[in-house]
mmCIF file of C-alpha atoms and ligand atoms in Angstrom:
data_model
loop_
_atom_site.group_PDB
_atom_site.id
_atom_site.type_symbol
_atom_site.label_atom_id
_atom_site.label_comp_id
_atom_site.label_asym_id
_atom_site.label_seq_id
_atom_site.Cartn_x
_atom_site.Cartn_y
_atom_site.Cartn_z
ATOM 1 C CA UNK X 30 112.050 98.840 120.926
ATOM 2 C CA UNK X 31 108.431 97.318 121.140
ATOM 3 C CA UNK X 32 107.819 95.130 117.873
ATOM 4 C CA UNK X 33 104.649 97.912 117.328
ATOM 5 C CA UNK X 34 107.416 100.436 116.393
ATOM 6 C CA UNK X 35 109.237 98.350 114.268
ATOM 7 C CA UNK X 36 109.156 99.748 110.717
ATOM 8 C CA UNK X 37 109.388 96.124 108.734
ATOM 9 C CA UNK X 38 109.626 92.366 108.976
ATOM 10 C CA UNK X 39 112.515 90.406 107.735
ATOM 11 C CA UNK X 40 112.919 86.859 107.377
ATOM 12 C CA UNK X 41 115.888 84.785 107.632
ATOM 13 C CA UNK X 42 116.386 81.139 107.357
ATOM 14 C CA UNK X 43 118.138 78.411 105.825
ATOM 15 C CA UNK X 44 117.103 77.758 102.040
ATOM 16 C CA UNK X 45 113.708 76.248 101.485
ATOM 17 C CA UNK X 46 112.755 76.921 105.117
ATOM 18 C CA UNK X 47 109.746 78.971 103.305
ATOM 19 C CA UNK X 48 110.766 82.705 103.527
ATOM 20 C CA UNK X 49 108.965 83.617 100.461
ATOM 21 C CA UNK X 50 106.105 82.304 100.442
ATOM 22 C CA UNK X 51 105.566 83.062 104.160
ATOM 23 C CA UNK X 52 106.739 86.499 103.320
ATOM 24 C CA UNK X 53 104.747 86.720 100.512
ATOM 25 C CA UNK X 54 100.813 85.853 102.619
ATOM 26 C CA UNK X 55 102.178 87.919 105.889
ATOM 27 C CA UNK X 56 102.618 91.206 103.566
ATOM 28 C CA UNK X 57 98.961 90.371 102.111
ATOM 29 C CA UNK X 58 97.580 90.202 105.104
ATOM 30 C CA UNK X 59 98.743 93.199 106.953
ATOM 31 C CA UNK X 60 98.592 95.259 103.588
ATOM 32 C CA UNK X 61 102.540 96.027 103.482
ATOM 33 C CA UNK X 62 105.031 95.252 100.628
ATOM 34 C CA UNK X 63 106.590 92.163 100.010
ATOM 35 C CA UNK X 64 110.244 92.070 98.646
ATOM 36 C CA UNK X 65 112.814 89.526 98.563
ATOM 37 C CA UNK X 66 116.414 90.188 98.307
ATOM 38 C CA UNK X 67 117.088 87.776 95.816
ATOM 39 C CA UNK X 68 114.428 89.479 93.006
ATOM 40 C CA UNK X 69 116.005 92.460 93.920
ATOM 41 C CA UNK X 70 119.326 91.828 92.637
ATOM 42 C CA UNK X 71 118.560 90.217 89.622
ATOM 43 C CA UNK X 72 115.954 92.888 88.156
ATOM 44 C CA UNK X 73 119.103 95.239 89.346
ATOM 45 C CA UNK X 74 121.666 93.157 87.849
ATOM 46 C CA UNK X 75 119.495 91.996 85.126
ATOM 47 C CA UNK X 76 121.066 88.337 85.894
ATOM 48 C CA UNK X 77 120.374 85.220 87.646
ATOM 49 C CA UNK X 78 121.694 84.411 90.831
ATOM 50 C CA UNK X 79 123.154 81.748 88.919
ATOM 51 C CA UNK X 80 124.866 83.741 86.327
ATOM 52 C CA UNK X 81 126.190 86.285 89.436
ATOM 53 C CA UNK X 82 127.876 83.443 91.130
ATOM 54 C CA UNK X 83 129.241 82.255 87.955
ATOM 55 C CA UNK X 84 130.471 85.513 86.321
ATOM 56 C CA UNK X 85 131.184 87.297 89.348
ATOM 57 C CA UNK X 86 131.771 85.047 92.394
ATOM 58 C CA UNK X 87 129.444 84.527 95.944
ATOM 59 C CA UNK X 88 131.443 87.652 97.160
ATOM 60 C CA UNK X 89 130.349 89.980 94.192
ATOM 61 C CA UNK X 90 126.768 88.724 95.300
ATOM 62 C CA UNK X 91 127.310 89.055 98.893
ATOM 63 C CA UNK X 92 128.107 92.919 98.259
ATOM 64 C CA UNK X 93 124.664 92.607 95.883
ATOM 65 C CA UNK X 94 122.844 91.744 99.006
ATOM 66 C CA UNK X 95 123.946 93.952 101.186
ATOM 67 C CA UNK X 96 123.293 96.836 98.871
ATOM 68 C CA UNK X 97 119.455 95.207 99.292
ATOM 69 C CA UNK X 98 119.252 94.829 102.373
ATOM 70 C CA UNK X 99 120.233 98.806 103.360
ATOM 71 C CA UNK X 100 117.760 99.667 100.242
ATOM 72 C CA UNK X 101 115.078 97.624 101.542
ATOM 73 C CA UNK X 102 114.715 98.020 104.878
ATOM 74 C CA UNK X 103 115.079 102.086 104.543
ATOM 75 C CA UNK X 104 111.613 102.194 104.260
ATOM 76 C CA UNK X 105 108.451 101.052 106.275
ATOM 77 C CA UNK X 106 105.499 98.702 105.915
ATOM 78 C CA UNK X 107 107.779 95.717 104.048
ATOM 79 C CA UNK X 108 107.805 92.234 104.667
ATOM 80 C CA UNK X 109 111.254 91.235 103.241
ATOM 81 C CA UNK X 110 112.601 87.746 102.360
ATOM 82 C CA UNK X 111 116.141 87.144 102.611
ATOM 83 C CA UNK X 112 118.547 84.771 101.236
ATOM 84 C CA UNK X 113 119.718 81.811 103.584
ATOM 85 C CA UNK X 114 123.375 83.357 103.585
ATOM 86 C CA UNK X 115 122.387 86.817 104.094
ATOM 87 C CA UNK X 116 122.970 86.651 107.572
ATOM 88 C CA UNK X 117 126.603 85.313 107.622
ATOM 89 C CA UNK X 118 127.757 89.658 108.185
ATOM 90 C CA UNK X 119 127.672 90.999 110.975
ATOM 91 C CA UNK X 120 126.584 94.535 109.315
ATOM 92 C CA UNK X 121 123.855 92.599 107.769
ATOM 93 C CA UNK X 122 122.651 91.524 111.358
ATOM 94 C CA UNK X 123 122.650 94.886 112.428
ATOM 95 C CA UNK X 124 120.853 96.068 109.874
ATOM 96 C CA UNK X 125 117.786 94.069 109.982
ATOM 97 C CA UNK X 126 117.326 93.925 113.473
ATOM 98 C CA UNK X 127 117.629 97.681 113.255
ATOM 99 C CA UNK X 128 115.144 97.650 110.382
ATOM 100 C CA UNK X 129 112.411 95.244 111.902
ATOM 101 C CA UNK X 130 111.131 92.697 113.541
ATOM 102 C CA UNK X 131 113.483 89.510 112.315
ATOM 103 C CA UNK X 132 111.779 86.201 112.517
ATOM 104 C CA UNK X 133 113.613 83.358 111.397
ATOM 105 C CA UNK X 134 112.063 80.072 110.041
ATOM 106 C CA UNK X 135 113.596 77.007 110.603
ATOM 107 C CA UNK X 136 112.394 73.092 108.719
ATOM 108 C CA UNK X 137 114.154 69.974 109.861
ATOM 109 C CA UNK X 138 116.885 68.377 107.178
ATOM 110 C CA UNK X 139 114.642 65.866 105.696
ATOM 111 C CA UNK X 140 112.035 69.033 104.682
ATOM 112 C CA UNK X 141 115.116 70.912 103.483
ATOM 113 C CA UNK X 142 116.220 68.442 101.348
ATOM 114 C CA UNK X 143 113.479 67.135 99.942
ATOM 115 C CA UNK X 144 112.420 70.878 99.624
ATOM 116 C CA UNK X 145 115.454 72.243 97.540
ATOM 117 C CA UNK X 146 116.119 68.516 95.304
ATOM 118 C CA UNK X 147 116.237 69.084 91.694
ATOM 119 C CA UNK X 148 116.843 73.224 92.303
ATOM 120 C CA UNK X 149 118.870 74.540 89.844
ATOM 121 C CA UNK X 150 118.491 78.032 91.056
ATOM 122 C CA UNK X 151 120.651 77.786 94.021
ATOM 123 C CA UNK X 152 124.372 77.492 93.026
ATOM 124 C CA UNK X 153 125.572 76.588 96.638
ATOM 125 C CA UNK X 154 123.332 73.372 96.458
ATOM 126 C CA UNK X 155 124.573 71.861 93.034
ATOM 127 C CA UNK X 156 126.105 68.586 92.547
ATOM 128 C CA UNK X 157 124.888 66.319 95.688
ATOM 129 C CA UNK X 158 122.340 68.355 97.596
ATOM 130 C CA UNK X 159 121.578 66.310 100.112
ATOM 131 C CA UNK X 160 125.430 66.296 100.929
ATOM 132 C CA UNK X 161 125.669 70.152 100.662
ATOM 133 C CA UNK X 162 122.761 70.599 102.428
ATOM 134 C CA UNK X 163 123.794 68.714 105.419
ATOM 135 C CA UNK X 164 127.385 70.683 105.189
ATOM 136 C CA UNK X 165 126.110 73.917 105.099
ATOM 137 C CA UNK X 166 123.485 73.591 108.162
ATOM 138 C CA UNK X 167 126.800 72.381 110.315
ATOM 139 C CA UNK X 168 128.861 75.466 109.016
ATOM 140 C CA UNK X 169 126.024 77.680 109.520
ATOM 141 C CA UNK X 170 124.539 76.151 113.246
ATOM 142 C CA UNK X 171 123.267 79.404 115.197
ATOM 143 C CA UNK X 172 123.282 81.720 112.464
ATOM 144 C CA UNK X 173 119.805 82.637 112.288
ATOM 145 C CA UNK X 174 120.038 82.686 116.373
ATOM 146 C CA UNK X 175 120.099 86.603 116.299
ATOM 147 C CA UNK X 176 116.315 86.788 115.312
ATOM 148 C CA UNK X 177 113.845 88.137 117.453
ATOM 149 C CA UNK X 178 111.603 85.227 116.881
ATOM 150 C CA UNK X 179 111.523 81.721 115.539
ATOM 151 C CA UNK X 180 109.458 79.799 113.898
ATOM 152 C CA UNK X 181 109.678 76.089 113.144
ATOM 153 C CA UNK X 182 108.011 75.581 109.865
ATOM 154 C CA UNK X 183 107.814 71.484 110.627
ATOM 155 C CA UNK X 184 103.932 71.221 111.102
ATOM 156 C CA UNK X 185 102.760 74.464 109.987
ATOM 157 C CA UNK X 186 101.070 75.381 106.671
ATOM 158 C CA UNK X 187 102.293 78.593 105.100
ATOM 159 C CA UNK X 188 99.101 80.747 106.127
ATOM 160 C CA UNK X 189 99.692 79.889 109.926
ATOM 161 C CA UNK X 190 102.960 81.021 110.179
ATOM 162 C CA UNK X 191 101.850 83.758 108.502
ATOM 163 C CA UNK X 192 99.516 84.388 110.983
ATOM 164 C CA UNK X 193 102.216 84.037 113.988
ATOM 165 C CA UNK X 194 103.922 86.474 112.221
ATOM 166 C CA UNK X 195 101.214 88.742 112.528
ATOM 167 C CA UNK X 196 99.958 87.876 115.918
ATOM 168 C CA UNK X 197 103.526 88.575 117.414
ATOM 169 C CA UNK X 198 103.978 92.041 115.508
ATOM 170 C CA UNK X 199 100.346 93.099 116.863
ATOM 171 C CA UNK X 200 101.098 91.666 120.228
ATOM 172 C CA UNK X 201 103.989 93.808 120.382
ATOM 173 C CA UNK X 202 105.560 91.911 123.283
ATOM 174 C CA UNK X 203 109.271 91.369 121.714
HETATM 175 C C1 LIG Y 9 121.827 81.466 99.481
HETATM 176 C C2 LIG Y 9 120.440 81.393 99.507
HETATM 177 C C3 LIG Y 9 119.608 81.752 98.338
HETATM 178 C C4 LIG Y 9 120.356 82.781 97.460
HETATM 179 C C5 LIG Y 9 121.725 82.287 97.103
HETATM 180 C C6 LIG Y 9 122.591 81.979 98.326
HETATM 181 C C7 LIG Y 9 122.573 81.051 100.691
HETATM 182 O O1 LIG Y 9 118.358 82.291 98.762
HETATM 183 O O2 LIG Y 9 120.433 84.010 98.153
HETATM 184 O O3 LIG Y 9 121.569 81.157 96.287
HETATM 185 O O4 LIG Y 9 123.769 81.396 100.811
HETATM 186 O O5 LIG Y 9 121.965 80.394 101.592
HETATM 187 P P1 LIG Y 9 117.176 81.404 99.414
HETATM 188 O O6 LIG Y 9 117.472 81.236 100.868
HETATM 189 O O7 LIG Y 9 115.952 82.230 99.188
HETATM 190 O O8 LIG Y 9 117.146 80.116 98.682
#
């Protein structure tokens, strides 16, 4: 499928690799939606990802985002953010490269790190982040790997990915 025909973006990527904000100036500039998976399931919820993983458990939240992600991405003309882990099913997989053109967004360990410090949003970073951090890159090495596209994030202001992002889906040569 030529990337022209492809209803939606989605972006995958480690946490604090930049998916929203990136998301957020690629739907602005092509004049599509922007979602995110995450503000999905809270205003559904009406909770915090916080209080999900607390009261419920990371599976409870897992099943939250894969409700999302088939909600989502049933429609056209979205740029959708999703959350680092989203990736870690298989079904999930399928369904965004089925849905769109998948670009993931990768940022050394140092910009991760230094990115995410202090967070109190992300349960799976709390207590020493630069330790869990590190951990979960190792656990998670070639997860994002399924993505049509990649973008390293190192050197790049927000608005130029953002443009890449745009250039390839115009290009239409994935
Ligand atoms: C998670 C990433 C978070 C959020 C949740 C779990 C993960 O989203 O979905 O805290 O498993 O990597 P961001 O990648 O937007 O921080």
């Amino acid at each position: 499928m030529s990337a022209l025909t492809k209803n939606n973006i989605v972006l995958v990527g480690f946490m604090g690799t930049g998916k929203s904000t990136v998301g957020a100036l690629t739907a602005e500039r092509l004049g599509w939606t922007f979602a995110d998976t995450d503000r999905w399931i809270e205003e559904k919820t009406g909770k915090t990802i916080p209080e999900i993983f607390a009261e419920q458990g990371e599976a409870a939240f897992r099943e939250y985002e894969s409700e999302a992600l088939h909600e989502l991405l049933g429609g056209k003309h979205m740029v959708l953010a999703t959350g680092g882990g989203a990736v870690l099913a298989g079904a999930n997989r399928a369904c965004m490269l089925a849905g769109g053109l998948v670009v993931a967004l990768t940022a050394p360990m140092a910009t991760i790190i230094e990115r995410v410090r202090g967070d109190s949003n992300r349960p799976l970073l709390q207590g020493d982040a630069s330790e869990r951090v590190r951990t979960l890159l190792e656990k998670r090495r070639g997860a994002y790997d399924f993505a049509h596209m990649t973008i390293d994030t190192a050197d790049l202001e927000p608005a130029a990915v953002a443009a890449r992002i745009v250039a390839a889906l115009q290009a239409g040569s994935l």
